[in-house]
XYZ file of C-alpha atoms in Angstrom:
464
model
C -0.198 0.162 0.050
C 2.965 2.523 0.748
C 4.789 1.549 -2.177
C 1.278 2.318 -4.356
C 1.006 5.627 -2.880
C 4.785 6.522 -3.189
C 4.248 5.727 -7.103
C 1.181 7.881 -7.193
C 2.822 10.592 -5.391
C 5.710 10.225 -7.968
C 3.305 10.658 -11.052
C 1.553 13.573 -9.323
C 5.313 15.248 -8.991
C 5.955 14.662 -12.516
C 2.507 15.812 -13.922
C 3.146 18.927 -11.809
C 6.646 19.885 -13.398
C 5.277 19.286 -17.149
C 2.353 21.786 -16.178
C 5.055 24.222 -15.080
C 7.309 23.848 -18.199
C 4.227 24.314 -20.280
C 3.106 27.461 -18.394
C 6.653 28.830 -18.647
C 6.627 28.287 -22.685
C 3.387 30.295 -22.731
C 4.366 32.923 -20.340
C 7.170 35.525 -21.764
C 8.152 36.560 -18.240
C 8.723 33.303 -16.883
C 10.406 32.202 -20.102
C 12.793 35.290 -19.731
C 13.303 34.246 -15.895
C 14.100 30.514 -16.636
C 16.509 31.137 -19.729
C 18.788 34.559 -19.838
C 19.428 33.714 -23.580
C 18.417 36.138 -26.041
C 16.166 35.747 -28.756
C 17.274 34.687 -32.163
C 18.082 37.459 -34.625
C 18.740 36.975 -37.975
C 22.332 38.344 -38.753
C 21.997 41.329 -41.184
C 24.988 43.748 -42.860
C 25.663 46.315 -40.639
C 25.755 49.240 -43.184
C 27.455 52.449 -42.447
C 26.654 55.890 -43.806
C 30.642 56.108 -43.763
C 31.061 53.092 -45.642
C 28.531 54.090 -48.205
C 29.717 57.713 -48.216
C 26.336 58.971 -47.548
C 27.970 60.863 -44.611
C 29.087 63.201 -47.387
C 26.066 63.897 -49.658
C 25.263 65.981 -51.054
C 28.807 66.020 -52.302
C 28.178 62.359 -53.845
C 27.105 60.605 -56.784
C 23.331 60.114 -55.674
C 20.908 57.955 -53.761
C 18.742 55.834 -56.130
C 19.956 52.607 -55.180
C 20.207 52.891 -51.543
C 17.183 50.883 -50.581
C 18.454 47.750 -52.201
C 21.687 48.087 -49.952
C 19.379 48.215 -46.900
C 17.126 45.626 -48.070
C 20.147 43.213 -48.657
C 19.220 42.979 -52.095
C 22.395 43.826 -52.675
C 25.133 41.800 -51.221
C 28.932 41.996 -51.258
C 30.977 39.011 -52.582
C 30.124 35.940 -54.311
C 28.101 34.986 -51.215
C 24.605 35.367 -50.693
C 24.560 34.730 -46.813
C 23.936 37.865 -45.105
C 25.856 37.044 -42.078
C 29.075 38.238 -44.079
C 31.038 41.281 -42.591
C 31.543 43.961 -45.289
C 34.761 44.434 -47.124
C 37.224 46.639 -46.216
C 36.346 50.452 -47.206
C 39.900 51.093 -48.806
C 39.066 49.114 -52.145
C 38.514 50.718 -55.388
C 35.804 48.120 -56.554
C 33.783 45.189 -55.155
C 32.250 42.184 -56.636
C 28.232 41.978 -55.264
C 25.197 40.259 -56.026
C 21.826 41.860 -57.055
C 18.434 40.684 -57.005
C 14.874 41.910 -57.765
C 12.792 39.114 -56.337
C 15.119 37.805 -53.249
C 15.421 34.413 -55.393
C 17.582 34.957 -58.448
C 20.660 36.652 -58.239
C 22.873 38.289 -60.645
C 26.605 39.565 -60.605
C 26.942 43.201 -60.439
C 30.060 45.588 -59.927
C 30.274 47.718 -57.051
C 32.971 50.923 -57.506
C 34.150 53.951 -56.154
C 34.755 56.914 -58.543
C 38.270 56.978 -57.020
C 39.868 55.531 -54.007
C 38.879 56.091 -50.671
C 42.299 57.874 -49.770
C 41.718 60.230 -52.872
C 38.100 60.981 -51.640
C 39.373 61.704 -47.937
C 42.171 64.118 -49.503
C 39.814 65.747 -51.752
C 37.388 66.428 -48.770
C 40.059 67.765 -46.706
C 41.476 70.136 -49.415
C 37.491 71.362 -49.857
C 37.329 72.336 -46.004
C 41.293 73.622 -45.946
C 41.006 75.546 -49.051
C 37.312 77.169 -48.795
C 36.974 77.467 -44.933
C 40.485 77.269 -43.472
C 39.396 74.324 -41.215
C 40.601 70.846 -41.208
C 37.058 69.478 -41.231
C 33.562 70.942 -42.347
C 30.311 70.131 -43.644
C 31.309 69.693 -47.378
C 27.900 70.860 -49.134
C 28.165 74.176 -47.051
C 31.253 74.795 -48.195
C 30.854 74.019 -51.691
C 27.686 75.938 -52.004
C 29.784 78.945 -51.272
C 31.844 78.763 -54.455
C 30.844 80.878 -57.432
C 30.582 77.695 -59.718
C 27.959 76.340 -57.260
C 26.159 79.495 -56.972
C 26.251 79.411 -61.073
C 24.823 76.171 -61.282
C 22.212 76.817 -58.826
C 20.922 80.074 -60.706
C 21.255 78.085 -64.340
C 18.150 76.973 -66.047
C 20.068 75.296 -68.800
C 23.676 73.604 -68.609
C 25.967 75.673 -70.685
C 29.536 75.043 -71.543
C 30.742 77.763 -69.282
C 29.330 75.916 -66.053
C 31.779 72.605 -66.844
C 35.016 74.764 -68.191
C 37.922 73.899 -66.228
C 36.826 70.635 -64.893
C 39.089 67.719 -65.399
C 37.031 65.258 -67.104
C 38.421 64.358 -70.684
C 34.483 63.882 -71.680
C 33.892 67.933 -71.017
C 37.240 68.875 -72.663
C 35.355 69.921 -75.593
C 31.713 70.444 -74.541
C 29.045 71.039 -77.101
C 25.474 72.427 -75.911
C 24.011 68.920 -77.464
C 26.329 66.795 -75.318
C 25.082 68.594 -71.986
C 21.661 68.783 -73.075
C 21.845 65.090 -73.380
C 23.191 64.873 -69.845
C 20.408 66.915 -68.180
C 18.040 64.949 -70.065
C 19.140 61.566 -69.169
C 20.582 62.171 -65.757
C 19.367 58.716 -63.969
C 19.656 60.088 -60.291
C 16.635 62.128 -60.705
C 13.040 61.523 -61.901
C 12.945 61.461 -65.970
C 11.829 64.674 -67.285
C 12.983 64.524 -70.707
C 14.041 68.230 -70.658
C 17.051 69.909 -71.719
C 16.015 72.432 -68.741
C 16.964 71.724 -65.278
C 13.905 72.780 -63.892
C 13.428 69.267 -62.643
C 16.761 69.389 -60.730
C 16.632 70.411 -57.051
C 19.772 72.501 -55.757
C 20.590 68.999 -54.277
C 20.450 67.215 -57.567
C 22.497 70.033 -59.312
C 25.308 69.768 -56.772
C 25.477 65.925 -57.186
C 25.770 66.379 -60.907
C 28.467 68.849 -60.560
C 30.224 66.674 -58.111
C 30.305 63.654 -60.156
C 31.203 65.345 -63.257
C 34.144 66.656 -61.226
C 35.247 63.607 -59.865
C 34.642 60.907 -62.356
C 32.386 61.275 -65.432
C 32.203 57.544 -65.734
C 28.472 56.839 -64.458
C 27.483 59.736 -66.288
C 28.420 58.124 -69.573
C 26.767 55.026 -68.376
C 23.430 56.622 -68.244
C 23.705 59.076 -71.353
C 24.634 56.266 -73.659
C 23.002 52.958 -72.407
C 23.497 49.630 -73.419
C 20.153 48.999 -74.275
C 20.285 51.496 -77.129
C 23.485 49.566 -78.344
C 26.686 51.522 -76.636
C 29.548 49.362 -75.684
C 29.138 50.315 -71.860
C 28.018 48.144 -68.640
C 24.145 49.041 -67.461
C 24.133 51.584 -64.987
C 21.840 50.444 -62.257
C 22.258 53.320 -59.663
C 24.225 54.734 -56.762
C 24.457 55.225 -53.159
C 26.534 57.813 -51.621
C 29.942 57.485 -53.265
C 29.156 53.801 -54.444
C 28.140 53.042 -57.962
C 26.272 49.687 -58.849
C 26.468 48.413 -62.457
C 26.335 45.182 -64.556
C 29.281 42.772 -63.584
C 32.282 42.384 -65.834
C 35.694 40.663 -65.748
C 38.355 42.816 -67.043
C 40.475 42.140 -69.965
C 43.703 41.303 -68.280
C 42.024 38.032 -67.145
C 41.883 36.975 -70.743
C 45.766 37.540 -71.750
C 46.059 33.855 -71.189
C 43.229 32.726 -73.057
C 42.866 30.056 -75.796
C 43.952 31.313 -79.315
C 40.050 31.405 -80.561
C 39.065 33.474 -77.595
C 41.927 35.763 -78.233
C 41.254 36.261 -81.822
C 37.425 36.744 -81.026
C 38.132 39.576 -78.363
C 40.646 41.339 -80.700
C 38.061 41.687 -83.451
C 35.502 43.093 -80.829
C 37.969 45.443 -79.383
C 38.891 46.959 -83.120
C 35.160 46.836 -83.840
C 34.173 48.847 -80.718
C 36.832 51.472 -81.390
C 35.556 51.592 -85.163
C 32.249 52.194 -83.488
C 33.425 55.141 -81.280
C 34.910 57.097 -84.148
C 31.664 56.755 -86.441
C 27.919 56.377 -85.042
C 24.418 57.200 -86.046
C 24.633 60.248 -83.315
C 28.136 62.014 -84.758
C 30.210 61.703 -81.632
C 33.651 60.906 -81.863
C 34.851 59.206 -78.729
C 38.625 58.828 -78.102
C 40.691 57.416 -75.022
C 43.365 59.542 -73.340
C 44.590 56.662 -71.468
C 43.762 52.633 -71.916
C 45.156 49.785 -69.490
C 44.016 46.320 -68.878
C 41.074 47.358 -66.812
C 39.681 49.922 -69.642
C 37.807 47.152 -71.460
C 35.693 44.131 -69.973
C 33.941 40.909 -70.871
C 30.733 39.738 -70.138
C 29.739 36.161 -69.335
C 28.396 35.607 -72.820
C 31.766 36.822 -74.041
C 30.706 40.400 -75.013
C 33.300 42.914 -74.663
C 32.582 46.620 -74.025
C 34.275 49.343 -72.468
C 34.489 48.834 -68.546
C 36.087 51.933 -67.381
C 35.041 55.272 -69.385
C 36.576 57.691 -66.850
C 39.186 58.247 -69.656
C 36.970 59.124 -72.721
C 36.764 62.004 -74.258
C 34.057 63.334 -76.731
C 34.115 65.507 -79.680
C 30.515 66.512 -81.135
C 31.235 66.264 -84.965
C 27.495 67.554 -85.572
C 28.246 70.587 -83.635
C 31.401 71.140 -85.621
C 29.424 70.832 -88.822
C 27.330 73.492 -87.900
C 29.981 75.833 -87.160
C 31.261 75.629 -90.408
C 34.669 74.771 -89.698
C 34.327 71.035 -91.496
C 34.080 67.547 -89.887
C 36.949 64.937 -89.046
C 37.366 63.831 -92.574
C 38.390 67.663 -93.604
C 40.267 68.150 -90.456
C 43.071 70.727 -90.539
C 46.812 69.612 -90.171
C 49.212 71.460 -87.625
C 52.332 70.831 -85.650
C 52.198 68.501 -82.835
C 54.425 66.793 -80.377
C 56.375 63.951 -81.375
C 54.698 61.229 -79.596
C 51.606 62.065 -81.577
C 52.943 62.926 -84.973
C 53.399 61.489 -88.346
C 56.607 60.358 -90.442
C 56.291 64.099 -91.766
C 56.211 65.538 -88.206
C 52.503 66.521 -88.929
C 49.217 64.707 -88.470
C 45.916 64.947 -89.091
C 43.596 66.634 -86.292
C 40.059 67.361 -85.363
C 38.729 70.825 -85.691
C 37.375 72.616 -82.876
C 33.537 72.052 -82.185
C 31.718 75.381 -82.554
C 31.105 75.429 -78.679
C 35.079 75.047 -78.223
C 36.485 77.110 -75.028
C 38.807 80.136 -75.966
C 42.596 79.402 -74.408
C 41.628 81.854 -71.598
C 38.664 79.792 -70.846
C 40.376 76.678 -70.649
C 42.673 78.124 -67.980
C 39.662 78.499 -65.571
C 40.062 76.460 -62.717
C 38.722 76.066 -58.979
C 38.095 73.524 -56.008
C 36.212 71.157 -58.329
C 38.942 71.174 -60.978
C 41.482 69.586 -58.443
C 39.318 66.847 -56.702
C 40.792 64.208 -58.153
C 43.917 65.779 -60.147
C 46.649 68.014 -59.383
C 45.482 71.622 -59.865
C 48.951 72.409 -61.598
C 48.007 69.643 -64.289
C 48.329 70.843 -68.048
C 45.191 71.182 -70.117
C 45.066 69.196 -73.142
C 43.620 70.885 -75.795
C 41.115 69.383 -78.479
C 43.362 70.604 -81.334
C 45.850 67.565 -79.813
C 43.641 64.700 -80.330
C 44.290 62.497 -83.079
C 41.911 60.553 -85.069
C 43.568 57.420 -84.902
C 44.828 57.954 -80.983
C 42.780 55.177 -79.398
C 43.839 52.545 -82.325
C 47.500 53.699 -81.532
C 47.135 53.092 -77.707
C 45.107 49.648 -77.784
C 47.902 48.473 -80.263
C 50.567 49.526 -77.871
C 49.045 48.512 -74.687
C 46.473 45.804 -75.184
C 46.309 43.781 -78.090
C 50.211 42.620 -78.438
C 49.125 41.140 -74.838
C 46.275 39.418 -76.038
C 47.584 38.308 -79.108
C 51.304 37.408 -78.259
C 52.502 33.775 -78.921
C 48.852 32.577 -79.324
C 49.109 31.393 -82.996
C 51.271 29.095 -85.302
C 53.766 30.771 -87.711
C 53.639 32.295 -90.254
C 50.504 33.691 -88.978
C 52.066 34.809 -85.600
C 54.490 36.688 -87.710
C 52.234 38.374 -89.622
C 49.985 39.401 -86.525
C 53.095 40.679 -84.731
C 54.089 42.847 -87.905
C 50.373 44.650 -88.101
C 50.499 45.309 -84.752
C 54.216 46.917 -84.801
C 52.889 49.493 -87.785
C 49.813 50.154 -85.544
C 51.496 50.820 -82.491
C 54.213 53.159 -84.341
C 53.226 56.809 -83.279
C 54.808 58.063 -86.540
C 52.707 56.024 -88.729
C 50.163 58.268 -90.665
C 46.418 57.721 -90.106
C 45.783 56.101 -93.308
C 48.814 53.561 -92.529
C 47.113 52.639 -89.301
C 43.833 51.750 -90.886
C 45.367 49.834 -93.491
C 47.613 47.887 -90.754
C 44.279 47.133 -88.780
C 42.293 46.277 -91.652
C 44.908 43.290 -92.618
C 44.953 42.250 -89.016
C 41.169 42.105 -88.722
C 41.083 40.047 -92.086
C 43.924 37.776 -90.837
C 41.951 36.755 -87.121
C 38.437 36.319 -88.467
C 39.276 33.113 -89.632
C 41.004 32.137 -86.554
C 37.995 32.456 -84.207
C 35.445 29.695 -83.547
C 31.576 29.354 -83.134
C 30.763 27.726 -80.226
C 28.589 28.128 -77.057
C 31.551 29.858 -75.253
C 30.403 32.706 -77.519
C 26.885 32.901 -76.387
C 26.513 36.586 -77.846
C 26.657 35.424 -81.227
C 25.999 31.776 -80.766
C 24.382 30.420 -82.775
C 23.733 33.058 -85.207
C 27.346 32.592 -86.360
C 26.204 29.349 -87.686
C 24.146 31.147 -90.340
C 25.712 34.091 -91.353
C 28.830 35.090 -93.432
C 29.513 37.930 -90.937
C 31.150 35.437 -88.918
């Protein structure tokens, strides 16, 4: 009997303990008392305004894509896990992932207009020069300048408002080009107007700042890939970070198979040809090229990855000014590095809106945000028609095509490249060398799924 009572008491005690446990699970106060551990919180990026550059707005690029960052629809690196730490802020570019539906992701490039060190140096220069202090409100300081005051009062972006800026794109500005910038500026609601009425004071300062530091994102906006221009798609900006379609720099392909190298070389020559002759009558030229200037999409399509060193001459404005076009360009003596065998070379006549020598010397704080204020101004008169071809033949094509093919093909390729890269070869000689090089390379490329941008079209077209 006593043993039965003990058993009954034991069961009652177990039941009582079970009830206490269930009550604790239903009562938040009891749960907190019973367990000191904090509730599980989904790990997330800890974005700071400093990392993105939002603390420097409106001396920044824009804010059109900030929501994507904070909603974790843009993530860094090739990992989709949100618990990863942010990469170092001193890097110039980052690989990232972008989504619109949280299910499918695509690679993007996240870049700064210049290194964080140069940004910081420019910020210090603004405060030191304008307010005589080590730190300051950048926007308040810049708003005191004559240039910003002119921008804020202007109804239309005119050549005098961009004179003295270091961007090659603005070295020879035409009114038609500046109107295109205002009409297609993607960091504001599209108004389709050449007048700046739809731009707030904040928008005008951001546009001026972007043009002063690096015109690359502006070129992506005003010459979009969807219209056939060889640039990556501009997706937006947040603070001082720009997001665009992902690319692999051309340097990654210097060791590629011969048929890949031949294909990329032909694409490179085609891009330069389209930059010189296009339906809109703009002539694009490079002031510098390197292994990161061009990039390749995942489908094998080549394009201009870095447009910061790209200048523009408006041939249509030039024609309107009755100075003649590029085909009838004047000749004049130039430095030996750009000259022909006779010491003279073919040059472009200036657009009708070309600035005078006195205007070209105009410089202020916006002229010195990324370059030395004492840097020499390159005149539009010094731009050679085949300048970009010469640079590419000197810097890129030899690295891409060197030692890739059997003799005597390789010997002929090297010979054509040598003629093209010679600063003293006249423009006609460069054209002939490039044409022969292209004819030599065409049968060396293949038609297969590695070249998705033209496959399977190449099977049914004589073009390939």
